[in-house]
């Protein structure tokens, strides 16, 4: 997790570091810090809390200097305090380090260093890394730049874990050393100035020319040049890429929060997911990035979807779509579990790694594991320059545009849309008729308008949210493809309101969960008119019989539900396979308005980060 930025050039580093860092806050926001070479030595400012706290501290006491490193943190080792914030210094106080990743053997290293007389100011693994680097630097016989590079290489061999780092040393003005193992790092190539950052978004106002460092590469960065080398020290070939959307910097527009803006953007983001990909005549879709021939598509006998959180929920909806359209069995797995599990995988299995950011460590690790075992792996990502997008054998981009709110909203609906497109394509290579394909295509084309219609109910969802905002706990129920929608509704509610919420298949109610029902515990029941509508009505009656309030997600004009439920969140009707896309929208709005009613920090809920880049 965490975001890092480094700058070396001729401008004042402090405002650049603060500005670039603010674009990485999605990677963590519990503390932030920077270190600048001020002409005399390394000067550090660090503060717990948001980057704005650091900015205030820097305004009160600015640091002058034209090179430095900075960091925004998501705590792994040690509480989010000033002293645990990065940068961390080595024993000499001359070397400063920022780090994104986790050092797994830090306790062992700390013990060894402590015995050798080192003392530590923080509880972090990163400070141990800084001391290891400083120790290796002190012992090295090399001179100048080579000495710091050698120290980084030696430390690489000592540590277990992941790191994206930027290091400066007061004896080496004009040099920033960066290195990566597991964690992403990019070079931003400027004119008379260069940058390092955890991702390209940080660099948007400064340059769109980037070098994406490969794993284990080390870079020596100066204002006018940079040299990239392998862990063994040999120079490596670099490719400077020009990125297109790197300059896009989102703002909230007229919305009070990014989350609401992103919910409201869904008519457009869904359209972007299918634009140019529909083949009405063939009753199918065109997905150019799969890099698979028609024969290879026909040979797929099983699909395994890997993802985390919301991305996994989209895969669970995707399972219903693909199984229905293509009759290919699909299993979904928490990426983190697959990675270390022993479950056998049958031959002719295609893996799909789903991730908005494309940087989620668990999903990336699972993708690499599936590739190691020799399976074809596709990525379903939003972030085009991401690690998962680059490392998978092919894939489908969501084209949802930047998603800044920590709660995933438009990326979820776009992911489900991608599954629909993929299901159609696979279906047409297996047994689906062109007519059935065309029916779904018609419904896909009409979907943006139906989403617009759904969003018009936002105010009435807000009223329902206000009524139930002070509940201690909520249940979310749905069946079949709407079970993952119940899980997604509960996840949204938990992460931005901190209320206890659980998602279940409706029929599981009677197997234990029903004991939770009382008049203080509302149940959100997804009950649109599908094949299990009557069964859902049965569950509704069981809840009402025990005095529990029911908030139903139901189709507009469903008078039966209106007569039974305490509140109804209305959605228009669409093709049954696409209905989950509409059904999730009132749940996104419900959690959003509940969080607002409770005065929560909607876009940056506590303890979370947008992108989970550590295990
Ligand atoms: O970037 P990814 O899609 O890989 O992220 C996966 C999850 O961390 C993410 O969906 C998380 O569950 C969201 N914050 C939920 O709203």
Coordinates of C-alpha atoms and ligand atoms in Angstrom, one line a residue:
X1 CA 0.0 0.0 0.0
X2 CA 1.2 3.6 0.5
X3 CA 2.2 6.0 -2.2
X4 CA 5.7 7.5 -2.9
X5 CA 6.9 10.4 -4.9
X6 CA 10.4 11.7 -5.5
X7 CA 11.7 14.7 -7.4
X8 CA 15.0 15.9 -8.6
X9 CA 15.4 19.0 -10.7
X10 CA 15.8 22.8 -10.4
X11 CA 12.5 23.8 -9.0
X12 CA 11.5 24.0 -5.3
X13 CA 10.8 20.4 -4.4
X14 CA 8.3 20.9 -1.5
X15 CA 5.2 22.1 -3.5
X16 CA 5.8 19.5 -6.2
X17 CA 6.1 16.7 -3.7
X18 CA 3.0 17.8 -1.8
X19 CA 0.9 18.2 -5.0
X20 CA 2.0 14.9 -6.6
X21 CA 1.4 13.1 -3.3
X22 CA -2.1 14.4 -3.0
X23 CA -2.9 12.4 -6.2
X24 CA -1.7 9.2 -4.5
X25 CA -3.9 9.6 -1.4
X26 CA -6.1 6.8 -2.7
X27 CA -3.2 4.4 -1.7
X28 CA -3.4 5.4 1.9
X29 CA -4.1 8.5 4.0
X30 CA -3.3 7.9 7.6
X31 CA -0.1 9.9 7.7
X32 CA 2.3 11.6 5.3
X33 CA 5.8 13.0 5.2
X34 CA 8.6 14.3 3.1
X35 CA 12.4 14.7 3.2
X36 CA 14.3 17.3 1.2
X37 CA 18.1 18.0 0.8
X38 CA 18.3 21.6 2.0
X39 CA 21.9 22.3 1.2
X40 CA 23.1 21.2 4.7
X41 CA 21.6 17.8 5.1
X42 CA 18.3 15.9 5.1
X43 CA 15.3 17.8 6.5
X44 CA 12.2 15.9 7.4
X45 CA 8.6 16.9 8.0
X46 CA 6.0 14.2 8.8
X47 CA 2.5 14.3 10.3
X48 CA -0.2 11.8 11.2
X49 CA -3.5 12.3 9.4
X50 CA -4.2 13.6 5.9
X51 CA -1.7 15.2 3.5
X52 CA -3.3 18.5 4.4
X53 CA -1.8 18.2 7.9
X54 CA 1.6 17.8 6.3
X55 CA 1.0 20.7 4.0
X56 CA 0.2 22.9 7.0
X57 CA 3.3 21.9 8.8
X58 CA 5.3 22.6 5.6
X59 CA 3.7 26.0 5.2
X60 CA 4.5 26.9 8.8
X61 CA 8.1 25.9 8.3
X62 CA 9.0 25.4 4.6
X63 CA 12.0 23.4 3.5
X64 CA 14.0 24.8 0.6
X65 CA 15.7 22.4 -1.8
X66 CA 15.3 21.0 -5.3
X67 CA 15.3 17.3 -4.6
X68 CA 13.4 15.2 -2.2
X69 CA 11.2 12.2 -1.4
X70 CA 7.7 11.9 0.0
X71 CA 5.1 9.3 1.2
X72 CA 1.5 8.9 2.0
X73 CA 0.9 5.9 4.3
X74 CA -1.5 3.1 5.0
X75 CA -0.3 1.7 8.2
X76 CA 0.8 -2.0 8.3
X77 CA 3.5 -2.0 11.0
X78 CA 2.9 0.5 13.8
X79 CA 0.0 2.9 14.5
X80 CA -0.6 6.0 12.3
X81 CA 1.5 8.4 14.4
X82 CA 3.9 11.1 13.5
X83 CA 6.9 9.0 14.4
X84 CA 5.7 6.0 12.3
X85 CA 5.1 8.2 9.3
X86 CA 7.7 8.0 6.5
X87 CA 10.4 9.1 5.6
X88 CA 12.7 7.2 8.0
X89 CA 16.3 7.9 8.5
X90 CA 19.3 5.5 9.0
X91 CA 21.5 5.5 12.0
X92 CA 23.7 8.3 10.6
X93 CA 20.7 10.6 9.9
X94 CA 22.1 11.2 6.4
X95 CA 20.1 8.6 4.5
X96 CA 16.3 9.0 4.2
X97 CA 13.9 6.4 2.8
X98 CA 10.3 6.1 1.7
X99 CA 8.8 2.7 1.2
X100 CA 5.7 1.1 -0.2
X101 CA 5.5 -2.6 0.7
X102 CA 6.1 -4.9 3.7
X103 CA 9.4 -6.3 5.0
X104 CA 8.4 -9.7 6.3
X105 CA 11.6 -10.5 8.2
X106 CA 11.9 -7.0 9.8
X107 CA 11.8 -8.4 13.4
X108 CA 14.8 -10.7 12.7
X109 CA 16.7 -7.8 11.1
X110 CA 15.8 -5.4 13.8
X111 CA 17.1 -7.8 16.5
X112 CA 20.4 -8.2 14.6
X113 CA 20.8 -4.4 14.2
X114 CA 19.8 -3.7 17.8
X115 CA 22.5 -6.1 19.0
X116 CA 24.9 -4.1 16.8
X117 CA 23.9 -0.9 18.7
X118 CA 21.2 0.5 16.4
X119 CA 18.3 2.3 18.1
X120 CA 14.9 2.9 16.5
X121 CA 12.4 5.8 16.7
X122 CA 9.4 4.0 15.3
X123 CA 7.6 0.6 15.2
X124 CA 7.8 0.3 11.5
X125 CA 9.4 -2.3 9.2
X126 CA 10.6 0.6 7.0
X127 CA 12.9 2.2 9.6
X128 CA 14.6 -1.2 9.8
X129 CA 15.0 -1.2 6.1
X130 CA 16.5 2.4 6.3
X131 CA 19.0 1.1 8.9
X132 CA 19.9 -1.9 6.7
X133 CA 20.6 0.4 3.8
X134 CA 22.6 2.8 6.0
X135 CA 24.6 -0.1 7.4
X136 CA 25.4 -1.5 3.9
X137 CA 26.3 2.0 2.7
X138 CA 28.7 2.5 5.7
X139 CA 30.4 -0.8 5.0
X140 CA 30.7 -0.4 1.2
X141 CA 34.1 0.3 -0.4
X142 CA 32.5 1.8 -3.5
X143 CA 32.5 5.6 -4.1
X144 CA 29.8 8.2 -4.8
X145 CA 26.6 7.0 -6.6
X146 CA 27.9 3.4 -6.9
X147 CA 28.1 3.2 -3.1
X148 CA 24.3 3.8 -2.6
X149 CA 23.4 1.5 -5.5
X150 CA 25.5 -1.2 -4.0
X151 CA 23.9 -0.7 -0.6
X152 CA 20.4 -1.0 -2.3
X153 CA 21.5 -4.2 -4.1
X154 CA 22.9 -5.8 -0.9
X155 CA 19.8 -4.9 1.1
X156 CA 17.6 -6.5 -1.7
X157 CA 19.3 -9.8 -0.8
X158 CA 18.7 -9.5 2.9
X159 CA 15.0 -8.8 2.9
X160 CA 12.0 -10.9 2.4
X161 CA 8.9 -9.0 1.3
X162 CA 7.9 -6.3 -1.0
X163 CA 9.3 -2.8 -1.6
X164 CA 9.0 0.2 -3.9
X165 CA 11.5 2.6 -2.4
X166 CA 13.1 6.0 -3.0
X167 CA 16.3 6.9 -1.1
X168 CA 18.4 10.0 -0.8
X169 CA 21.7 10.6 1.0
X170 CA 23.0 14.0 2.1
X171 CA 26.5 13.1 0.8
X172 CA 25.0 12.6 -2.7
X173 CA 23.2 15.8 -3.7
X174 CA 21.4 15.5 -7.0
X175 CA 20.8 11.7 -6.8
X176 CA 17.6 9.8 -5.9
X177 CA 17.8 6.0 -6.0
X178 CA 14.6 4.1 -6.6
X179 CA 14.1 0.3 -6.6
X180 CA 11.2 -2.1 -6.8
X181 CA 10.4 -5.6 -5.7
X182 CA 6.8 -6.5 -5.9
X183 CA 5.5 -2.9 -5.5
X184 CA 5.1 -0.7 -8.5
X185 CA 7.4 2.3 -9.3
X186 CA 7.5 4.5 -12.4
X187 CA 9.9 7.1 -13.6
X188 CA 8.4 10.4 -14.8
X189 CA 10.7 11.9 -17.5
X190 CA 10.7 15.7 -17.5
X191 CA 12.9 18.4 -19.0
X192 CA 15.8 19.1 -16.7
X193 CA 13.9 17.3 -14.0
X194 CA 12.8 13.7 -13.2
X195 CA 10.4 12.0 -10.9
X196 CA 9.6 8.7 -9.3
X197 CA 6.1 7.7 -8.2
X198 CA 4.0 4.7 -7.3
X199 CA 1.9 5.4 -10.3
X200 CA 1.5 7.7 -13.3
X201 CA -1.5 9.5 -11.9
X202 CA 0.8 11.3 -9.4
X203 CA 2.8 12.8 -12.3
X204 CA -0.2 14.0 -14.4
X205 CA 0.5 17.8 -14.3
X206 CA 4.3 17.3 -14.8
X207 CA 4.9 14.8 -17.5
X208 CA 3.1 12.1 -19.6
X209 CA 6.5 10.5 -20.5
X210 CA 7.1 7.5 -18.2
X211 CA 9.2 4.5 -17.8
X212 CA 7.5 1.7 -15.9
X213 CA 10.2 -0.1 -14.0
X214 CA 10.2 -3.9 -14.1
X215 CA 10.4 -5.9 -11.0
X216 CA 13.8 -5.9 -9.3
X217 CA 15.1 -2.9 -11.3
X218 CA 17.0 -0.1 -9.7
X219 CA 17.2 3.4 -11.0
X220 CA 19.7 6.2 -10.3
X221 CA 17.8 9.4 -11.0
X222 CA 19.3 12.8 -11.7
X223 CA 17.8 16.0 -13.0
X224 CA 19.2 15.5 -16.5
X225 CA 19.4 11.7 -16.8
X226 CA 18.6 8.3 -15.2
X227 CA 20.2 4.9 -15.4
X228 CA 18.2 1.7 -14.9
X229 CA 20.0 -1.4 -13.8
X230 CA 19.3 -5.0 -12.9
X231 CA 19.9 -6.4 -9.4
X232 CA 23.3 -7.7 -10.7
X233 CA 24.3 -4.2 -11.8
X234 CA 24.1 -4.5 -15.6
X235 CA 22.3 -1.7 -17.4
X236 CA 18.9 -2.6 -18.7
X237 CA 17.0 -1.4 -21.7
X238 CA 14.4 1.1 -21.0
X239 CA 11.3 2.1 -22.9
X240 CA 9.9 5.6 -22.5
X241 CA 6.1 5.5 -23.0
X242 CA 3.7 8.3 -23.6
X243 CA 0.6 7.8 -21.6
X244 CA -2.7 9.3 -22.7
X245 CA -4.9 9.5 -19.7
X246 CA -2.2 10.3 -17.3
X247 CA -3.2 14.0 -17.5
X248 CA -6.7 13.3 -16.4
X249 CA -7.2 14.6 -12.9
X250 CA -10.7 14.1 -11.5
X251 CA -12.6 16.6 -9.6
X252 CA -16.0 16.3 -7.9
X253 CA -17.7 18.7 -10.2
X254 CA -20.9 19.9 -8.6
X255 CA -21.2 16.8 -6.3
X256 CA -20.3 16.9 -2.6
X257 CA -18.4 13.6 -2.8
X258 CA -16.5 11.6 -5.4
X259 CA -18.6 8.6 -4.5
X260 CA -21.9 10.3 -5.5
X261 CA -20.3 11.7 -8.6
X262 CA -19.1 8.2 -9.6
X263 CA -22.5 6.7 -8.9
X264 CA -24.1 9.3 -11.1
X265 CA -21.6 8.7 -13.9
X266 CA -22.8 5.1 -14.4
X267 CA -25.0 5.7 -17.5
X268 CA -21.8 7.0 -19.2
X269 CA -19.4 4.5 -17.7
X270 CA -21.6 1.6 -18.7
X271 CA -21.9 2.9 -22.2
X272 CA -18.1 3.3 -22.3
X273 CA -17.8 -0.4 -21.3
X274 CA -19.8 -1.6 -24.3
X275 CA -19.1 1.1 -26.9
X276 CA -17.6 -0.3 -30.1
X277 CA -17.9 -3.9 -28.8
X278 CA -21.3 -4.9 -29.9
X279 CA -21.9 -6.9 -33.1
X280 CA -25.7 -6.8 -33.6
X281 CA -25.7 -8.9 -36.8
X282 CA -23.7 -11.7 -35.3
X283 CA -25.6 -11.5 -32.0
X284 CA -22.2 -11.3 -30.3
X285 CA -19.5 -9.0 -29.1
X286 CA -16.0 -8.0 -30.2
X287 CA -13.3 -8.0 -27.5
X288 CA -10.1 -7.3 -29.3
X289 CA -7.7 -7.5 -26.3
X290 CA -8.3 -11.1 -25.4
X291 CA -5.4 -12.3 -27.6
X292 CA -7.2 -15.7 -28.0
X293 CA -8.2 -17.3 -31.3
X294 CA -11.8 -18.6 -31.9
X295 CA -10.4 -22.2 -31.4
X296 CA -8.9 -21.3 -28.1
X297 CA -12.2 -19.8 -27.0
X298 CA -14.0 -23.0 -28.0
X299 CA -11.5 -25.1 -26.0
X300 CA -12.3 -23.3 -22.6
X301 CA -14.0 -25.9 -20.4
X302 CA -13.9 -24.0 -17.1
X303 CA -13.4 -20.5 -15.9
X304 CA -11.9 -19.4 -12.6
X305 CA -12.4 -15.8 -11.5
X306 CA -10.0 -14.2 -9.1
X307 CA -10.6 -10.9 -7.3
X308 CA -11.1 -9.2 -3.9
X309 CA -13.9 -7.2 -2.4
X310 CA -16.2 -5.6 -4.9
X311 CA -14.2 -7.0 -7.8
X312 CA -14.9 -10.5 -6.5
X313 CA -18.6 -9.7 -6.2
X314 CA -18.7 -8.7 -9.8
X315 CA -17.1 -12.0 -10.7
X316 CA -19.9 -13.8 -8.7
X317 CA -22.5 -12.0 -10.8
X318 CA -20.3 -12.9 -13.9
X319 CA -20.5 -16.6 -13.0
X320 CA -24.3 -16.5 -13.5
X321 CA -23.9 -14.5 -16.8
X322 CA -21.2 -16.8 -18.2
X323 CA -22.9 -20.0 -17.1
X324 CA -26.2 -18.9 -18.5
X325 CA -24.9 -17.6 -21.8
X326 CA -22.0 -20.0 -22.5
X327 CA -22.8 -23.0 -20.3
X328 CA -19.2 -23.0 -19.1
X329 CA -18.8 -23.7 -15.4
X330 CA -17.4 -20.8 -13.5
X331 CA -15.9 -20.7 -10.0
X332 CA -15.0 -17.6 -8.1
X333 CA -12.2 -17.4 -5.6
X334 CA -10.8 -14.8 -3.2
X335 CA -7.5 -14.1 -4.9
X336 CA -5.8 -14.2 -1.5
X337 CA -7.0 -17.7 -0.9
X338 CA -6.2 -19.1 -4.3
X339 CA -2.7 -17.8 -4.0
X340 CA -1.7 -20.1 -1.2
X341 CA -4.3 -22.9 -1.6
X342 CA -3.8 -26.3 -3.0
X343 CA -7.1 -26.7 -4.8
X344 CA -6.7 -28.6 -8.0
X345 CA -7.4 -26.8 -11.2
X346 CA -8.7 -28.8 -14.2
X347 CA -7.1 -28.5 -17.6
X348 CA -8.5 -26.1 -20.2
X349 CA -9.3 -23.6 -17.4
X350 CA -9.2 -19.9 -18.2
X351 CA -8.3 -17.5 -15.3
X352 CA -9.8 -14.1 -15.1
X353 CA -8.2 -11.6 -12.7
X354 CA -10.6 -8.8 -12.0
X355 CA -9.4 -5.5 -10.5
X356 CA -10.4 -1.9 -10.9
X357 CA -6.9 -0.6 -9.9
X358 CA -5.0 -3.5 -11.4
X359 CA -2.6 -3.1 -8.5
X360 CA -4.3 -5.2 -5.8
X361 CA -1.4 -7.3 -4.3
X362 CA -3.6 -10.3 -3.6
X363 CA -5.0 -10.4 -7.1
X364 CA -1.7 -9.7 -8.8
X365 CA -0.1 -12.5 -6.7
X366 CA -2.9 -14.9 -7.6
X367 CA -2.5 -14.0 -11.3
X368 CA 1.2 -14.8 -11.1
X369 CA 0.5 -18.1 -9.4
X370 CA -2.0 -19.1 -12.1
X371 CA 0.5 -18.1 -14.8
X372 CA 3.2 -20.1 -13.0
X373 CA 1.0 -23.1 -13.2
X374 CA 0.7 -22.6 -16.9
X375 CA -2.9 -21.4 -17.2
X376 CA -4.0 -18.7 -19.6
X377 CA -4.9 -15.6 -17.6
X378 CA -6.9 -12.5 -18.7
X379 CA -7.3 -9.3 -16.8
X380 CA -10.4 -7.2 -16.4
X381 CA -9.0 -3.9 -15.3
X382 CA -9.9 -0.2 -15.3
X383 CA -6.4 1.2 -14.9
X384 CA -4.7 0.8 -18.2
X385 CA -1.1 1.1 -17.1
X386 CA -1.6 -1.2 -14.2
X387 CA 0.5 -4.3 -13.2
X388 CA -2.4 -6.7 -13.8
X389 CA -3.2 -5.2 -17.2
X390 CA 0.4 -5.5 -18.2
X391 CA 1.1 -8.9 -16.8
X392 CA -2.0 -10.8 -18.0
X393 CA -2.0 -12.6 -21.3
X394 CA -4.8 -10.4 -22.6
X395 CA -7.9 -8.8 -21.2
X396 CA -10.8 -6.4 -21.4
X397 CA -10.6 -2.8 -20.1
X398 CA -13.6 -1.4 -18.3
X399 CA -13.1 2.2 -19.5
X400 CA -15.0 3.4 -16.4
X401 CA -12.7 6.5 -16.0
X402 CA -10.9 7.4 -12.8
X403 CA -12.6 6.1 -9.7
X404 CA -11.4 8.1 -6.7
X405 CA -14.0 7.3 -3.9
X406 CA -12.7 4.4 -1.8
X407 CA -16.0 2.6 -2.2
X408 CA -16.1 1.0 -5.6
X409 CA -19.3 1.9 -7.5
X410 CA -19.1 2.5 -11.2
X411 CA -16.2 0.0 -11.5
X412 CA -18.5 -2.7 -10.2
X413 CA -21.2 -2.1 -12.8
X414 CA -18.6 -1.8 -15.5
X415 CA -17.1 -5.1 -14.4
X416 CA -20.5 -6.8 -14.6
X417 CA -21.0 -5.4 -18.0
X418 CA -17.6 -6.8 -19.1
X419 CA -18.7 -10.2 -17.9
X420 CA -21.9 -9.8 -19.9
X421 CA -19.9 -9.0 -23.0
X422 CA -17.5 -11.9 -22.4
X423 CA -20.4 -14.3 -21.6
X424 CA -22.0 -13.3 -25.0
X425 CA -18.8 -13.9 -26.9
X426 CA -18.1 -17.2 -25.2
X427 CA -21.8 -18.2 -25.7
X428 CA -21.6 -17.6 -29.4
X429 CA -18.5 -19.7 -29.6
X430 CA -20.3 -22.5 -27.7
X431 CA -24.1 -22.9 -28.0
X432 CA -25.8 -19.6 -27.8
X433 CA -28.1 -18.7 -30.7
X434 CA -27.7 -15.4 -32.6
X435 CA -31.3 -14.5 -31.6
X436 CA -30.7 -14.9 -27.9
X437 CA -27.4 -13.0 -28.3
X438 CA -29.2 -10.1 -30.1
X439 CA -31.9 -9.9 -27.4
X440 CA -29.3 -9.3 -24.8
X441 CA -27.5 -6.8 -27.0
X442 CA -30.7 -4.8 -27.4
X443 CA -31.1 -4.8 -23.6
X444 CA -27.5 -3.7 -23.2
X445 CA -28.0 -0.7 -25.5
X446 CA -31.0 0.4 -23.5
X447 CA -29.3 0.0 -20.1
X448 CA -27.7 3.5 -19.8
X449 CA -31.2 5.1 -20.0
X450 CA -32.5 2.7 -17.4
X451 CA -29.6 3.6 -15.1
X452 CA -30.5 7.2 -15.6
X453 CA -34.1 6.4 -14.5
X454 CA -32.8 4.5 -11.5
X455 CA -30.7 7.4 -10.4
X456 CA -33.7 9.7 -10.4
X457 CA -34.8 7.9 -7.3
X458 CA -31.8 9.2 -5.3
X459 CA -33.8 11.6 -3.1
X460 CA -36.3 9.0 -2.1
X461 CA -33.4 6.6 -1.3
X462 CA -32.0 9.4 0.8
X463 CA -35.3 9.6 2.8
X464 CA -35.2 5.8 3.5
X465 CA -31.5 6.0 4.5
X466 CA -32.3 8.8 7.0
X467 CA -35.0 6.6 8.6
X468 CA -32.7 3.7 9.1
X469 CA -29.3 5.4 9.6
X470 CA -29.2 4.8 13.3
X471 CA -29.7 1.0 13.1
X472 CA -27.0 -1.0 14.7
X473 CA -27.1 -3.8 12.1
X474 CA -28.6 -4.5 8.7
X475 CA -29.1 -7.7 6.7
X476 CA -28.9 -7.8 2.9
X477 CA -30.6 -10.7 1.1
X478 CA -30.8 -11.8 -2.5
X479 CA -30.9 -15.0 -4.5
X480 CA -28.9 -16.3 -7.4
X481 CA -27.3 -13.4 -9.3
X482 CA -28.7 -11.0 -6.7
X483 CA -26.9 -12.8 -3.9
X484 CA -23.6 -11.1 -4.8
X485 CA -25.6 -7.9 -5.1
X486 CA -26.6 -8.4 -1.5
X487 CA -23.0 -9.0 -0.5
X488 CA -22.0 -5.9 -2.4
X489 CA -24.8 -3.8 -0.7
X490 CA -23.6 -5.0 2.7
X491 CA -19.9 -4.3 1.9
X492 CA -20.7 -0.7 0.8
X493 CA -22.7 -0.2 4.0
X494 CA -19.9 -1.5 6.2
X495 CA -17.1 0.3 4.6
X496 CA -18.5 3.8 4.5
X497 CA -21.0 3.9 7.4
X498 CA -19.2 1.4 9.8
X499 CA -22.6 -0.2 10.5
X500 CA -22.6 -3.9 10.9
X501 CA -24.1 -5.4 7.7
X502 CA -24.2 -8.9 6.3
X503 CA -25.2 -10.3 3.0
X504 CA -26.8 -13.7 2.6
X505 CA -28.7 -15.8 0.0
X506 CA -32.4 -15.1 1.1
X507 CA -33.1 -18.8 1.8
X508 CA -30.2 -19.0 4.2
X509 CA -32.3 -16.8 6.6
X510 CA -34.0 -19.7 8.3
X511 CA -30.6 -21.5 8.8
X512 CA -29.5 -19.2 11.6
X513 CA -29.6 -15.5 10.5
X514 CA -33.3 -15.1 11.3
X515 CA -32.3 -15.0 15.0
X516 CA -30.9 -11.5 14.3
X517 CA -34.3 -10.2 13.2
X518 CA -36.0 -7.7 15.5
X519 CA -37.7 -4.4 15.0
X520 CA -34.4 -2.6 15.2
X521 CA -32.7 -4.6 12.5
X522 CA -33.8 -3.7 8.9
X523 CA -33.4 -6.2 6.1
X524 CA -32.7 -5.1 2.6
X525 CA -34.3 -7.7 0.3
X526 CA -33.6 -7.7 -3.4
X527 CA -36.9 -8.9 -4.9
X528 CA -37.1 -8.0 -8.5
X529 CA -39.4 -10.2 -10.7
X530 CA -37.2 -13.0 -11.6
X531 CA -37.5 -16.8 -11.3
X532 CA -37.2 -16.7 -7.5
X533 CA -39.5 -13.7 -7.0
X534 CA -42.2 -15.8 -5.1
X535 CA -39.5 -17.4 -3.0
X536 CA -38.2 -13.9 -2.0
X537 CA -41.8 -12.9 -1.1
X538 CA -41.8 -15.9 1.2
X539 CA -38.6 -14.6 2.9
X540 CA -40.2 -11.2 3.2
X541 CA -43.2 -12.6 5.0
X542 CA -40.9 -14.6 7.4
X543 CA -39.1 -11.4 8.3
X544 CA -42.3 -9.4 8.8
X545 CA -43.8 -12.2 10.9
X546 CA -40.9 -11.5 13.3
X547 CA -41.4 -7.8 13.4
X548 CA -38.3 -6.9 11.3
X549 CA -38.5 -3.9 9.0
X550 CA -38.0 -4.7 5.3
X551 CA -36.6 -2.4 2.7
X552 CA -37.2 -4.0 -0.7
X553 CA -35.4 -3.4 -4.0
X554 CA -38.3 -3.9 -6.4
X555 CA -39.4 -3.0 -9.8
X556 CA -41.3 0.2 -10.4
X557 CA -45.0 -0.5 -10.2
X558 CA -44.7 -3.7 -8.2
X559 CA -47.8 -3.1 -6.0
X560 CA -47.5 -6.4 -4.2
X561 CA -44.2 -5.5 -2.7
X562 CA -45.3 -2.0 -2.0
X563 CA -48.1 -3.4 0.1
X564 CA -45.8 -5.7 2.1
X565 CA -42.4 -3.9 2.6
X566 CA -41.8 -0.9 4.9
X567 CA -39.9 0.9 2.2
X568 CA -39.2 0.2 -1.5
X569 CA -36.1 1.2 -3.5
X570 CA -37.4 1.2 -7.1
X571 CA -35.6 0.1 -10.2
X572 CA -36.9 -0.3 -13.8
X573 CA -37.1 -3.7 -15.4
X574 CA -34.5 -4.9 -17.8
X575 CA -33.3 -8.2 -19.2
X576 CA -33.0 -10.7 -16.3
X577 CA -29.3 -11.1 -16.8
X578 CA -28.7 -7.4 -16.6
X579 CA -31.1 -6.7 -13.7
X580 CA -28.3 -7.0 -11.1
X581 CA -26.6 -4.0 -12.6
X582 CA -29.7 -1.9 -11.9
X583 CA -30.4 -3.5 -8.6
X584 CA -27.0 -2.6 -7.1
X585 CA -27.5 1.2 -7.8
X586 CA -30.1 1.9 -5.1
X587 CA -27.9 0.0 -2.7
X588 CA -24.9 2.2 -3.6
X589 CA -27.1 5.2 -3.0
X590 CA -28.5 3.7 0.2
X591 CA -25.1 3.3 1.8
X592 CA -24.0 6.7 0.5
X593 CA -27.0 8.6 2.0
X594 CA -26.7 6.6 5.2
X595 CA -23.0 7.6 5.5
X596 CA -23.9 11.3 4.8
X597 CA -26.7 11.1 7.5
X598 CA -24.2 9.7 10.0
X599 CA -21.6 12.4 9.1
X600 CA -19.0 9.9 7.9
X601 CA -16.0 10.7 5.7
X602 CA -17.6 9.1 2.6
X603 CA -14.7 9.2 0.1
X604 CA -12.0 8.3 2.7
X605 CA -13.5 6.0 5.2
X606 CA -11.4 5.1 8.3
X607 CA -8.7 2.3 8.1
X608 CA -9.1 1.9 4.3
X609 CA -7.3 2.8 1.1
X610 CA -8.5 2.7 -2.5
X611 CA -5.8 0.4 -3.7
X612 CA -4.6 -2.4 -1.5
X613 CA -1.1 -3.0 -2.7
X614 CA 0.1 -5.1 0.2
X615 CA -0.9 -8.6 1.1
Ligands
LIG1 O1 -8.7 -2.4 -7.3 P1 -9.4 -3.6 -7.0 O2 -10.7 -3.8 -7.8 O3 -8.6 -4.8 -7.2 O4 -9.8 -3.6 -5.5 C1 -10.4 -4.7 -4.8 C2 -11.0 -4.3 -3.5 O5 -10.0 -3.9 -2.6 C3 -12.0 -3.2 -3.6 O6 -13.0 -3.6 -4.5 C4 -12.6 -2.9 -2.3 O7 -13.4 -4.0 -1.8 C5 -13.6 -1.7 -2.4 N1 -13.1 -0.6 -1.5 C6 -15.0 -2.0 -2.1 O8 -15.7 -0.8 -2.2

